[in-house]
C-alpha positions as a printed NumPy array, in Angstrom:
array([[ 12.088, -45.75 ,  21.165],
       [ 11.93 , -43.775,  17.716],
       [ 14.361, -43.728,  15.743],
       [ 15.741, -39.905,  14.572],
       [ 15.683, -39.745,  10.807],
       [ 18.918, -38.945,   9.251],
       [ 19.641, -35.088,   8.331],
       [ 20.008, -34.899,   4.52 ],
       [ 21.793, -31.817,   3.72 ],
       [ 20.81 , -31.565,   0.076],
       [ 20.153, -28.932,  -2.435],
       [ 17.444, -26.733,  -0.145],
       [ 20.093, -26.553,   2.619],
       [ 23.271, -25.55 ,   0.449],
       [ 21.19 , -22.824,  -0.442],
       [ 20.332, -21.912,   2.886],
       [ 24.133, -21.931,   3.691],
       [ 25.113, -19.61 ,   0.47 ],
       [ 22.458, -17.173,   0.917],
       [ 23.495, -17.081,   4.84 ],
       [ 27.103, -16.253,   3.792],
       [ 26.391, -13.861,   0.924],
       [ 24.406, -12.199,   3.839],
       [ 26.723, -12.197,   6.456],
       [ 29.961, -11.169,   3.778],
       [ 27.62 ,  -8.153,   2.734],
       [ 25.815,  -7.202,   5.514],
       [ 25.24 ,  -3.716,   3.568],
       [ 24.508,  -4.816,   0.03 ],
       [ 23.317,  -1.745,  -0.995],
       [ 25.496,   0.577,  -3.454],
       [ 25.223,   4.467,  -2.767],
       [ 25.3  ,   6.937,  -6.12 ],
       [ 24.084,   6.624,  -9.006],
       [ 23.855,   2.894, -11.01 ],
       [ 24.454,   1.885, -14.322],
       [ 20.837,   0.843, -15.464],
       [ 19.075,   3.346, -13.099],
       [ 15.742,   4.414, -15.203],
       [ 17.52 ,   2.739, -18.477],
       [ 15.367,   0.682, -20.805],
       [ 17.314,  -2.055, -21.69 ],
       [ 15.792,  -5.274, -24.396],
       [ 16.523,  -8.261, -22.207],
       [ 17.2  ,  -8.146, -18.14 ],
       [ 18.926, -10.484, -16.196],
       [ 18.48 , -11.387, -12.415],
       [ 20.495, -13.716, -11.059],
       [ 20.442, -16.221,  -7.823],
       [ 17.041, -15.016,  -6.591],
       [ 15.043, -16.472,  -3.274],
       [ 11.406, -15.69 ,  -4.828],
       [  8.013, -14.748,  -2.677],
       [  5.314, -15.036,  -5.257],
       [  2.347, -13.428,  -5.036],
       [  0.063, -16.302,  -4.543],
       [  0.87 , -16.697,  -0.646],
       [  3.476, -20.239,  -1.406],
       [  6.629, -20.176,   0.253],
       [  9.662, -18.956,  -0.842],
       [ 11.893, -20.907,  -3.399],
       [ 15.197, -20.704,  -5.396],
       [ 17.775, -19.607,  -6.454],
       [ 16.406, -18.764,  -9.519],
       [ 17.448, -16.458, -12.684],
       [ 14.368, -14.438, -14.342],
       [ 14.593, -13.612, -17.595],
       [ 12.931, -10.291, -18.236],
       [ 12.298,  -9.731, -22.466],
       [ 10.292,  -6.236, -23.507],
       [  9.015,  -5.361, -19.807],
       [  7.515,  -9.193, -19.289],
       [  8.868, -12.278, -17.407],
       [  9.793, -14.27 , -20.019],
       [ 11.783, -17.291, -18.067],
       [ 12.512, -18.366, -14.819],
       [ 14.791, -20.857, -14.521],
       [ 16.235, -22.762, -11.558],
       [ 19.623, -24.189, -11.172],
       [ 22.17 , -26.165,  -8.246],
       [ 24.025, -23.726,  -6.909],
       [ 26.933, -25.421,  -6.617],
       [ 26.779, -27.386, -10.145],
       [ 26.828, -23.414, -11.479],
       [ 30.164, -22.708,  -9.313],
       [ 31.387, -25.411, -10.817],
       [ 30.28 , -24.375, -13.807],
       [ 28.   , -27.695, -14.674],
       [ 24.594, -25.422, -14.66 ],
       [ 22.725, -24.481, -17.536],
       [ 21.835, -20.673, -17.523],
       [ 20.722, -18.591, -19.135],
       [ 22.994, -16.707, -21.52 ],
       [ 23.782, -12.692, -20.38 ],
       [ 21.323, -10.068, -20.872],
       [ 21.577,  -6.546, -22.115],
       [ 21.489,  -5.734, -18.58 ],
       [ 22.235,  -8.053, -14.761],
       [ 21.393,  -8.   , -11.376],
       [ 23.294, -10.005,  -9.292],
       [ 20.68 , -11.449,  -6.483],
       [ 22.215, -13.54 ,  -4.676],
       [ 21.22 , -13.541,  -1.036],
       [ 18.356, -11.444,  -1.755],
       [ 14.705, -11.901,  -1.985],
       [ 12.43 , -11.109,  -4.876],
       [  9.387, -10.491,  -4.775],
       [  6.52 ,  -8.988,  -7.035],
       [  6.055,  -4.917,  -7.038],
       [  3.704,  -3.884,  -3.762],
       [  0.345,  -2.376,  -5.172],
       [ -0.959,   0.808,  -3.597],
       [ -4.707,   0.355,  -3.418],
       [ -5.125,   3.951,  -1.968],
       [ -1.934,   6.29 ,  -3.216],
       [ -2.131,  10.298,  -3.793],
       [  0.287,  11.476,  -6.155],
       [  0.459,  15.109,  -4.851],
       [  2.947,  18.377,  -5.731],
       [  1.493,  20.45 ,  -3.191],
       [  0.001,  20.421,   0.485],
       [ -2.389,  23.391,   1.398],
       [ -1.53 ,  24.94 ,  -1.777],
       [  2.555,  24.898,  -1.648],
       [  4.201,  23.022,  -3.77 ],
       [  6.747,  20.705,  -3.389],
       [  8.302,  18.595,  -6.268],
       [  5.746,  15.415,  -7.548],
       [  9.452,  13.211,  -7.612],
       [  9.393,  13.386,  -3.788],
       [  5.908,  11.617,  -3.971],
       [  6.709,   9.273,  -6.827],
       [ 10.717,   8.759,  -5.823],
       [  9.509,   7.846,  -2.417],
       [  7.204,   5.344,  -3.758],
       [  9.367,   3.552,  -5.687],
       [ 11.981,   3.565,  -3.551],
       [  9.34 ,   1.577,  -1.302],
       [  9.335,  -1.264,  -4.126],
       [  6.076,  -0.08 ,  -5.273],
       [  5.023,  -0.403,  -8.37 ],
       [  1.646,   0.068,  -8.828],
       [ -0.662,   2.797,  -7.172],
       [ -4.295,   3.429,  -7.243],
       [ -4.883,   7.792,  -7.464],
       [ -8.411,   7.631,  -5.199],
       [ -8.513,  11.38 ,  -5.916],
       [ -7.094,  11.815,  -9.661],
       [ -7.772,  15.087, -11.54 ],
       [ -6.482,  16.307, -14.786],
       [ -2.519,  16.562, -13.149],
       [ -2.769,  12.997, -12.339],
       [ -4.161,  12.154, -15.567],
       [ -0.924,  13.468, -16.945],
       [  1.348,  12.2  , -14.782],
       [  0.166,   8.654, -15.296],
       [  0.712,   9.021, -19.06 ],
       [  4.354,  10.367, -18.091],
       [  4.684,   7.677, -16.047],
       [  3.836,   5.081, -18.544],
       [  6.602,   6.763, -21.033],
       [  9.039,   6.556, -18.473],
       [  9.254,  10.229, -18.881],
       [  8.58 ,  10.462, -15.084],
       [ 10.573,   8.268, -12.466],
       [  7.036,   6.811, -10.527],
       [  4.992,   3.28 , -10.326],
       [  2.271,   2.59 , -13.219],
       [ -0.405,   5.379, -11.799],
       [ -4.256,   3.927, -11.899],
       [ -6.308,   7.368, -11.878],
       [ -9.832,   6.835,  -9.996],
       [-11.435,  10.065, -10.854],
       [-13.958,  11.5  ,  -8.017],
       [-17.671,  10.878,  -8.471],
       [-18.85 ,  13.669,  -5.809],
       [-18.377,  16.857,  -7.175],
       [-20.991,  20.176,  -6.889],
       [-23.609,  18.506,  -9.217],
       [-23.262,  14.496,  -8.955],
       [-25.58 ,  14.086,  -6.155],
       [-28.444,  16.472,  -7.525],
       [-30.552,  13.986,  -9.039],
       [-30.033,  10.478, -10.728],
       [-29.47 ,  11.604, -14.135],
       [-27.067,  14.034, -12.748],
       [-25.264,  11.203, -11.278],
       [-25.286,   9.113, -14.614],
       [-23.833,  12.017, -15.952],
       [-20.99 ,  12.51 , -13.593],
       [-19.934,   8.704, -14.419],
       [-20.312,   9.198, -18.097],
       [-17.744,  12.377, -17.903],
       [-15.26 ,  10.204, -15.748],
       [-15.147,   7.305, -18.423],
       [-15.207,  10.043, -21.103],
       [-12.381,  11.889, -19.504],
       [ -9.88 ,   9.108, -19.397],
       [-10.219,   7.871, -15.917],
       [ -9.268,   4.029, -15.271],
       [-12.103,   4.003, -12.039],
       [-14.224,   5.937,  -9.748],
       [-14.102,   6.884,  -6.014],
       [-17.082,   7.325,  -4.551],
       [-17.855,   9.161,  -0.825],
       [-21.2  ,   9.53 ,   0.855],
       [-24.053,   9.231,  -0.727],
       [-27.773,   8.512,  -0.383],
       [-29.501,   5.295,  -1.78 ],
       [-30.796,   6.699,  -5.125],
       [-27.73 ,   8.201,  -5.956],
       [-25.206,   5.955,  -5.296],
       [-28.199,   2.574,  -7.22 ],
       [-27.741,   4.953, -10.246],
       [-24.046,   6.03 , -10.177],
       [-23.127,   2.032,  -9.256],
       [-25.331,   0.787, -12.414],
       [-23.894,   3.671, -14.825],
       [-19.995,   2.616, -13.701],
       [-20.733,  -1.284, -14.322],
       [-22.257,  -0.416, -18.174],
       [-19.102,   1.667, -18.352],
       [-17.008,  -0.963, -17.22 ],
       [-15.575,   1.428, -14.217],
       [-14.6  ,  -0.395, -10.845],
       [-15.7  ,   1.859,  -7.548],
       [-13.513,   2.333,  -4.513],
       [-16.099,   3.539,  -1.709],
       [-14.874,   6.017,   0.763],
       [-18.037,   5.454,   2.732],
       [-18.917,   8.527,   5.329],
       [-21.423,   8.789,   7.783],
       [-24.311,   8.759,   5.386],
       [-27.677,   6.905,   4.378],
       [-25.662,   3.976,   3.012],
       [-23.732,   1.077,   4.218],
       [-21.534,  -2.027,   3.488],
       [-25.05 ,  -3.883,   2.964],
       [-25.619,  -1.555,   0.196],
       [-22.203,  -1.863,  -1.117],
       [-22.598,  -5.512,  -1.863],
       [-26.226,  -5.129,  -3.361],
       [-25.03 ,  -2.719,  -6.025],
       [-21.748,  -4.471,  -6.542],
       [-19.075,  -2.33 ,  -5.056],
       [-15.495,  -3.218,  -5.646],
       [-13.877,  -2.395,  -2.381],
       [-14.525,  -0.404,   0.501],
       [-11.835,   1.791,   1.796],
       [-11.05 ,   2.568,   5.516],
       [-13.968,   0.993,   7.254],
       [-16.351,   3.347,   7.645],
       [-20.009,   1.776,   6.411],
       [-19.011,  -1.986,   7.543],
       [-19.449,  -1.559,  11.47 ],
       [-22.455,   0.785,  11.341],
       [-23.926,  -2.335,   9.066],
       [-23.318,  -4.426,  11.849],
       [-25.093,  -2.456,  14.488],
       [-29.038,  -3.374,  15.275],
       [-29.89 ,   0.396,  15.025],
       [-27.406,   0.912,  12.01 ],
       [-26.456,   4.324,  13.495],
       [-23.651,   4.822,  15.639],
       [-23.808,   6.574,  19.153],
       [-23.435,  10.191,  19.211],
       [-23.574,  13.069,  21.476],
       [-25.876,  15.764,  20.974],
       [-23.481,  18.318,  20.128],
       [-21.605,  16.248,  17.668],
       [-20.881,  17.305,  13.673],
       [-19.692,  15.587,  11.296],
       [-18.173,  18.045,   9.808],
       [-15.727,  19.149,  13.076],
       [-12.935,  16.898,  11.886],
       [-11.727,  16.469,  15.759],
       [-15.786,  15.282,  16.805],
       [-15.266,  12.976,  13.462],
       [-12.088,  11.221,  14.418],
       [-12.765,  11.077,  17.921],
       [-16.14 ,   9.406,  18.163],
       [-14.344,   7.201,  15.008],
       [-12.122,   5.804,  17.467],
       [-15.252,   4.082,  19.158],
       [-17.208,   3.303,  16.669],
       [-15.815,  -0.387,  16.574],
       [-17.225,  -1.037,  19.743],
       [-21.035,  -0.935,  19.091],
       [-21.113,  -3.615,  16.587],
       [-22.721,  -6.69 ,  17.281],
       [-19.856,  -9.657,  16.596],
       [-22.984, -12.282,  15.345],
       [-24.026,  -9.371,  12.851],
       [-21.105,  -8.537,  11.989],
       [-20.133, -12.255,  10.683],
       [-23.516, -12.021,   8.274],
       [-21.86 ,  -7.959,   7.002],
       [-18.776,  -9.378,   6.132],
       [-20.111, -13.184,   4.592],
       [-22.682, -11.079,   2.546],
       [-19.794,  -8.391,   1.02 ],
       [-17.779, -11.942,   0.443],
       [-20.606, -13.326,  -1.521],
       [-20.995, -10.438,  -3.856],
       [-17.24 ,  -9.653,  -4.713],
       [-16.727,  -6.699,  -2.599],
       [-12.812,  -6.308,  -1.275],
       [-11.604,  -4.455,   1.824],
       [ -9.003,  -2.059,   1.689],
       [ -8.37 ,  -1.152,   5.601],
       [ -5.933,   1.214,   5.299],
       [ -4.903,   0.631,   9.007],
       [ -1.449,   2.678,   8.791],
       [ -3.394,   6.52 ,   8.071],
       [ -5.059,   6.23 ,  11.423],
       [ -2.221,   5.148,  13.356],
       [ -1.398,   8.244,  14.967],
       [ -4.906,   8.525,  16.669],
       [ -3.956,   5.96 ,  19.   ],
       [ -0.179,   7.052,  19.897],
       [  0.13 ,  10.784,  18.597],
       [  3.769,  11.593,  19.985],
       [  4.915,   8.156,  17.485],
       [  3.719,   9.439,  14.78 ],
       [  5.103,  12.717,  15.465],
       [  8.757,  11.64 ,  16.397],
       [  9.294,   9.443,  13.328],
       [ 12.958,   8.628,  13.084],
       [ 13.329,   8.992,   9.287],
       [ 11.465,  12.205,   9.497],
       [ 14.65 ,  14.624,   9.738],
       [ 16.048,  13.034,   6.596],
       [ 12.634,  12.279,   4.321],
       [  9.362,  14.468,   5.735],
       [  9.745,  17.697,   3.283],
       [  8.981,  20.901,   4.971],
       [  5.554,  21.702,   2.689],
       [  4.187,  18.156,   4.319],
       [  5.926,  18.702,   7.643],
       [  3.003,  22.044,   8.109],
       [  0.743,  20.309,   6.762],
       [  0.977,  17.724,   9.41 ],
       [  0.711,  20.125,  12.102],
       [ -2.874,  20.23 ,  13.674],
       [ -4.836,  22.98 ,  12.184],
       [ -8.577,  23.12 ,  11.114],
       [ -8.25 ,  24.027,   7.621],
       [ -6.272,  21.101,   6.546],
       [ -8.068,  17.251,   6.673],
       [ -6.328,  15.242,   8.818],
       [ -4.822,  18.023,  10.705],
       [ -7.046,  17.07 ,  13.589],
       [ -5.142,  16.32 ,  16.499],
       [ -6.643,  19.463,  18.666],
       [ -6.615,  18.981,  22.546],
       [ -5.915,  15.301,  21.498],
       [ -6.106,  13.214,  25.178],
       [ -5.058,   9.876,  26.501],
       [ -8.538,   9.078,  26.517],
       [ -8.801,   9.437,  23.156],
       [ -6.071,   7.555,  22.32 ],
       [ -6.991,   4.409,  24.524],
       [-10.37 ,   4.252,  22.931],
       [ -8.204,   4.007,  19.392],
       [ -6.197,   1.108,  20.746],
       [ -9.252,  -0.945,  21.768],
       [-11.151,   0.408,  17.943],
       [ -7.795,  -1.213,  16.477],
       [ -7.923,  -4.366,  17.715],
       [-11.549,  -4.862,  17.194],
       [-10.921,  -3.58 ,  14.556],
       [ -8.057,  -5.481,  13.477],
       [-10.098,  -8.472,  14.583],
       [-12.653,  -7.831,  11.594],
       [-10.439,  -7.646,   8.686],
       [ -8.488, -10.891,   9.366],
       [-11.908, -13.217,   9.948],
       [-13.21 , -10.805,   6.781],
       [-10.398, -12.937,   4.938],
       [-10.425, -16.405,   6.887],
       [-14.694, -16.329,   5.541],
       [-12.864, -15.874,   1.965],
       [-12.72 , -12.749,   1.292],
       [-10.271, -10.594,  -0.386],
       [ -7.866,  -8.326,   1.526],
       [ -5.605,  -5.042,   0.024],
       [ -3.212,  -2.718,   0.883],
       [ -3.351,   0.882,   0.6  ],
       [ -1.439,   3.974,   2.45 ],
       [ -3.598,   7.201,   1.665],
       [ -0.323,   9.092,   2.62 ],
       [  0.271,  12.387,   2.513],
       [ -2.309,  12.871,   5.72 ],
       [ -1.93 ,  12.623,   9.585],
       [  1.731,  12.134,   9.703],
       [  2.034,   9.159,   6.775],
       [  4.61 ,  10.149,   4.097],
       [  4.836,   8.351,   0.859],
       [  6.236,   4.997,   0.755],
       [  6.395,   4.834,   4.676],
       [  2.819,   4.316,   4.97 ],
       [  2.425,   1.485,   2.747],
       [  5.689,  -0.409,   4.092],
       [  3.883,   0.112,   7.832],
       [  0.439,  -0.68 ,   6.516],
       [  1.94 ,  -4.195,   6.243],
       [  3.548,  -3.981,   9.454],
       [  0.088,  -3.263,  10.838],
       [ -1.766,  -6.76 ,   8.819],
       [  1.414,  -8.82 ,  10.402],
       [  0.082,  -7.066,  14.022],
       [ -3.537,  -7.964,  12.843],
       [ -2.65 , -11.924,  12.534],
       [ -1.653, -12.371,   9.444],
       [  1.496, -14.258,   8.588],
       [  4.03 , -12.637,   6.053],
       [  3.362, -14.677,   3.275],
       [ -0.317, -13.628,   3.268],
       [  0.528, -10.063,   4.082],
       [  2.662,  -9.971,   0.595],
       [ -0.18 , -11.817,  -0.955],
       [ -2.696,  -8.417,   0.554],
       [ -0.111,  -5.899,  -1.53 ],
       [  0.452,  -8.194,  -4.149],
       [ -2.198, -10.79 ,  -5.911],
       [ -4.662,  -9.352,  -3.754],
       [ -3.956,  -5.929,  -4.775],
       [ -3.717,  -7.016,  -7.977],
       [ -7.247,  -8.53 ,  -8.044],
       [ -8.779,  -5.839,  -6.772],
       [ -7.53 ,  -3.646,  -9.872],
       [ -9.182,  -6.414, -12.198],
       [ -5.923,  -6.616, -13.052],
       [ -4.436, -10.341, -11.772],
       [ -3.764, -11.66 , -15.214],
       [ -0.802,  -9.365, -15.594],
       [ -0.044,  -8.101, -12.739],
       [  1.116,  -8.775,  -8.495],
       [  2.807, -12.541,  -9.212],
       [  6.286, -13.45 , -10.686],
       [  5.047, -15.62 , -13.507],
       [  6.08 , -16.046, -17.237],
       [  4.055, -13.663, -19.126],
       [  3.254, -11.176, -16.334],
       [  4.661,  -7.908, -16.343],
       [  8.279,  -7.153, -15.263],
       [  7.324,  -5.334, -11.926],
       [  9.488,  -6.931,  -9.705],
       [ 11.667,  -5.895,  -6.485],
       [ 14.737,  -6.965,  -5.507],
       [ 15.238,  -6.714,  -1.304],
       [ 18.514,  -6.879,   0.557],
       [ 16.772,  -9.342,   3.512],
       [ 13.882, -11.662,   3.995],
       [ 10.644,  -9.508,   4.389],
       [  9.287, -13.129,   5.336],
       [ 11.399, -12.405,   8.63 ],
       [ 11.861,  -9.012,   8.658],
       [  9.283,  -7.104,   6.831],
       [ 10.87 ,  -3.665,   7.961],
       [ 13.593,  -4.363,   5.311],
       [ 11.34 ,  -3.352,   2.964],
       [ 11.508,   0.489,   4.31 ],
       [ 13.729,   3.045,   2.225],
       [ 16.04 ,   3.406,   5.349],
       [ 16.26 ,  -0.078,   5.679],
       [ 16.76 ,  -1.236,   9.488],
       [ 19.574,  -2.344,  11.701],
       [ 21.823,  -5.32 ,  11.656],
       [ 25.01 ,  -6.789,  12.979],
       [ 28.308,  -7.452,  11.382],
       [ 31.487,  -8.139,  12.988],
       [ 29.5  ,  -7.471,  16.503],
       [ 28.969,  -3.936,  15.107],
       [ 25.557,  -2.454,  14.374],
       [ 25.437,  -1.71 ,  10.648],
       [ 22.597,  -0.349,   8.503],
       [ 21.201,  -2.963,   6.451],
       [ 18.054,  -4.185,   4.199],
       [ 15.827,  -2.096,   1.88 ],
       [ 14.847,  -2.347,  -1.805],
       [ 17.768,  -3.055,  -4.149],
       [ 16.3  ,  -2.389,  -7.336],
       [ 11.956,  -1.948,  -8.518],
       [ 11.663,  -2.769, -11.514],
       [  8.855,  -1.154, -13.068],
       [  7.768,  -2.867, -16.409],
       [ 11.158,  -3.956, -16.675],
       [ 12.783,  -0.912, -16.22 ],
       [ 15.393,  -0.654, -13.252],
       [ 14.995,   1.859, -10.691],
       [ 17.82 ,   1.932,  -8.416],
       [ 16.436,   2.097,  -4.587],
       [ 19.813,   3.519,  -2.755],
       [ 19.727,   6.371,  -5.239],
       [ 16.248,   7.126,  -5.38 ],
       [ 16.818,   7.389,  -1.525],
       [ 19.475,   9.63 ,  -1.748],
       [ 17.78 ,  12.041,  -4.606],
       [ 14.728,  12.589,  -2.057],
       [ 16.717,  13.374,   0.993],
       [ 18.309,  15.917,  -1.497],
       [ 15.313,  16.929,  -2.142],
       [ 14.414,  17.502,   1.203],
       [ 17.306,  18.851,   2.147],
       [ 17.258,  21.783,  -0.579],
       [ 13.97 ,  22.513,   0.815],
       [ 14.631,  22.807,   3.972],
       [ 17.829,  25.518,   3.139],
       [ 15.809,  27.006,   1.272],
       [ 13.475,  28.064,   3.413],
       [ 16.3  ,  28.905,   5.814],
       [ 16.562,  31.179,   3.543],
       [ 13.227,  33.07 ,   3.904]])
């Protein structure tokens, strides 16, 4: 007969039990109105009693207090919870600013692999805060433009003087533009004018061969990383990782590699360029690949560096339209401008829900989990996963679509801890940017978040609205992002919240009004 081993109830546990009870006592923790701190600069920042989530995929551990000096991490330093009560802990001494974490989770900013930062849909404008506001209300930090132009260019800079309230902005500038695919020099010289213009990377769409061996050479002698929007085109994941591609976006390129005939199967009739023949036929293009061929796509983009960036929330709504559609937070955060823009209509990409059928939609269930499939043996053969949103399209608002991009990784197989890992130090990596960035680590910059929950159970607390819990056997509104911390500057989430639904909300009376 075994013997059970005593239950120690040490340090780990006592923990447990506080964080439980700070929980429980403040079921809400979040603060509505404005904060003391909220977009503030301060010297030296305080946060106290933190459960940390690195970005490395460990477990959680704590309570800690980080020590944030000049928008870096400069100490983190553990302590006995109930040596500090009784006022036997060394700590460390008050900053110029606190945040009290106890019973909260902290966790590095989320990275936006594939963010638009956008003040207009169709050509009307709505403000750039609701874009930006959103996002940082979503705890991120960090977003990749794939898309940048000269507005973005500015923005970033604004951003970086904390002269606009939005995450560190990464402007890929657009390689394809009316003169980039005319010849090879032409394309050296659209790569030279993107460097020269102050972009931080490219993004790349279809291209053929010559083109995109040229462009690819010019952007590593430049020192540019490439984010490939691959279309339906001469080229494919196999050429991604011989000319050294950093990531490819969506998925496009990586199944037609793993097809004997390389080509998907199309109707007679079909064009490209009909967005409702593109997305349809998209939704079954999973289903041609050969699984043994597919293995030898996905070990050969492994072997030469190239990420994947599946972007599984944007095409969510071709497999159950009326969800997307009926979004609960939509009456309080989906601005007017974006709300038509949703709406299916030729003349806007992504609009392309047009005699949409149930047909169509089962087809995108079985793409998804094929689909779903590839991406998490992509990373169990070693290679390197992201997170990106490309909001702002086919019913995905800002923020939202990153928050359920995770959501989707979790459905795909992945435990939490890796999925923070994909929008963290994965995230990170891809940017070439993991010795500063996506990891709560002495040194690293201050982009931190501070969540009112355990994302590790719950990853829906990370949502602006937060989600449902119980106090007291009622049902109160609970979780979401505390505070993002941006460079070590404090955004407040509850009031970044609030300023967008007033944002929406003046919209909306306003054109009322018309």
């Amino acid at each position: 007969m075994k013997t059970k081993r005593p239950f120690r109830f040490g340090f780990t546990h006592v923990h447990s039990v506080i964080i439980f009870i700070a929980a429980a006592l403040s079921v809400s923790a979040q603060i509505v109105g404005p904060q003391p701190g909220h977009g503030k600069t301060f010297q030296t920042i305080v946060i106290r009693g933190a459960m940390i989530v690195d970005g490395n995929g460990k477990p959680a551990s704590g309570p800690y207090d980080i020590v944030i000096a000049d928008g870096k991490i400069k100490q983190i330093a553990g302590f006995d919870p109930l040596a500090a009560k009784a006022g036997r802990a060394r700590r460390p001494p008050k900053g110029d600013f606190e945040i009290d974490a106890t019973g909260k989770y902290v966790l590095p900013g989320l990275i936006n692999l594939h963010g638009h930062t956008q003040d207009e849909r169709a050509g009307k404008p709505m403000p750039v805060e609701y874009c930006t506001k959103l996002w940082l209300a979503s705890g991120i930090t960090t977003v990749r433009d794939l898309g940048a132009n000269a507005k973005t260019l500015e923005w970033a800079t604004r951003s970086a003087a904390n002269e606009l309230m939005a995450p560190n902005i990464i402007p890929y500038g657009v390689f394809n533009d009316a003169r980039s695919s005319d010849s090879v020099t032409a394309a050296i010289e659209r790569v030279r004018r993107i460097k020269s213009d102050g972009y931080s990377g490219i993004k790349l769409f279809g291209v053929d061969r010559d083109i995109m061996r040229a462009m690819m050479e010019e952007a590593h002698k430049q020192g540019l990383r490439v984010a490939h929007h691959s279309a339906v085109e001469e080229t494919n994941a196999w050429d991604d990782a011989d000319f050294g591609m950093t990531s490819i976006e969506h998925w496009y390129g990586i199944p037609e590699a793993a097809m004997t005939k390389r080509r998907q199967s199309y109707p007679s009739d079909y064009n490209y360029n009909d967005e409702v023949d593109r997305f349809r036929y998209a939704g079954r293009i999973w289903r041609e690949t050969d699984p043994a061929l597919l293995d030898s796509v996905l070990k050969r983009m492994i072997e030469k560096g190239v990420a994947w960036d599946p972007t599984l929330s944007i095409y969510e709504a071709s497999r159950d339209l009326q969800k997307a559609q009926t979004q609960p937070f939509f009456d309080e955060y989906l601005h007017p401008v974006l709300e038509e823009f949703f709406r299916p209509n030729p003349s806007n990409h992504g609009s392309y829900f047009l005699g949409w059928t149930s047909t169509d939609e089962v087809y995108w269930k079985e793409n998804f989990r094929i689909w779903m499939k590839a991406v998490k043996r992509f990373e169990e053969l070693g290679g390197v996963v992201g997170t990106g949103e490309d909001a702002g399209f086919i019913y995905r608002v800002y923020g939202f679509g990153l928050i359920r991009e995770l959501e989707l990784h979790q459905e795909a197989g992945f435990d939490t801890l890796s999925v923070i890992r994909h929008a963290t130090g994965n995230a990170a990596k891809i940017l070439g940017m993991e010795d500063t960035k996506g990891r709560i680590r002495i040194g690293f910059d201050a982009d931190l978040i501070v969540v009112n929950g355990n994302p590790l159970e719950d990853l829906k607390v990370l949502y602006p609205t937060g989600t449902d819990g119980v106090n007291d056997g009622k049902v109160v509104r609970t979780g979401g992002v505390e505070w993002t911390l941006k460079g070590g500057i404090p955004f407040h989430g509850p009031t970044l919240s609030a300023e967008v639904r007033d944002i929406v909300s003046k919209a909306k009376a306003e054109g009322a009004k018309r």
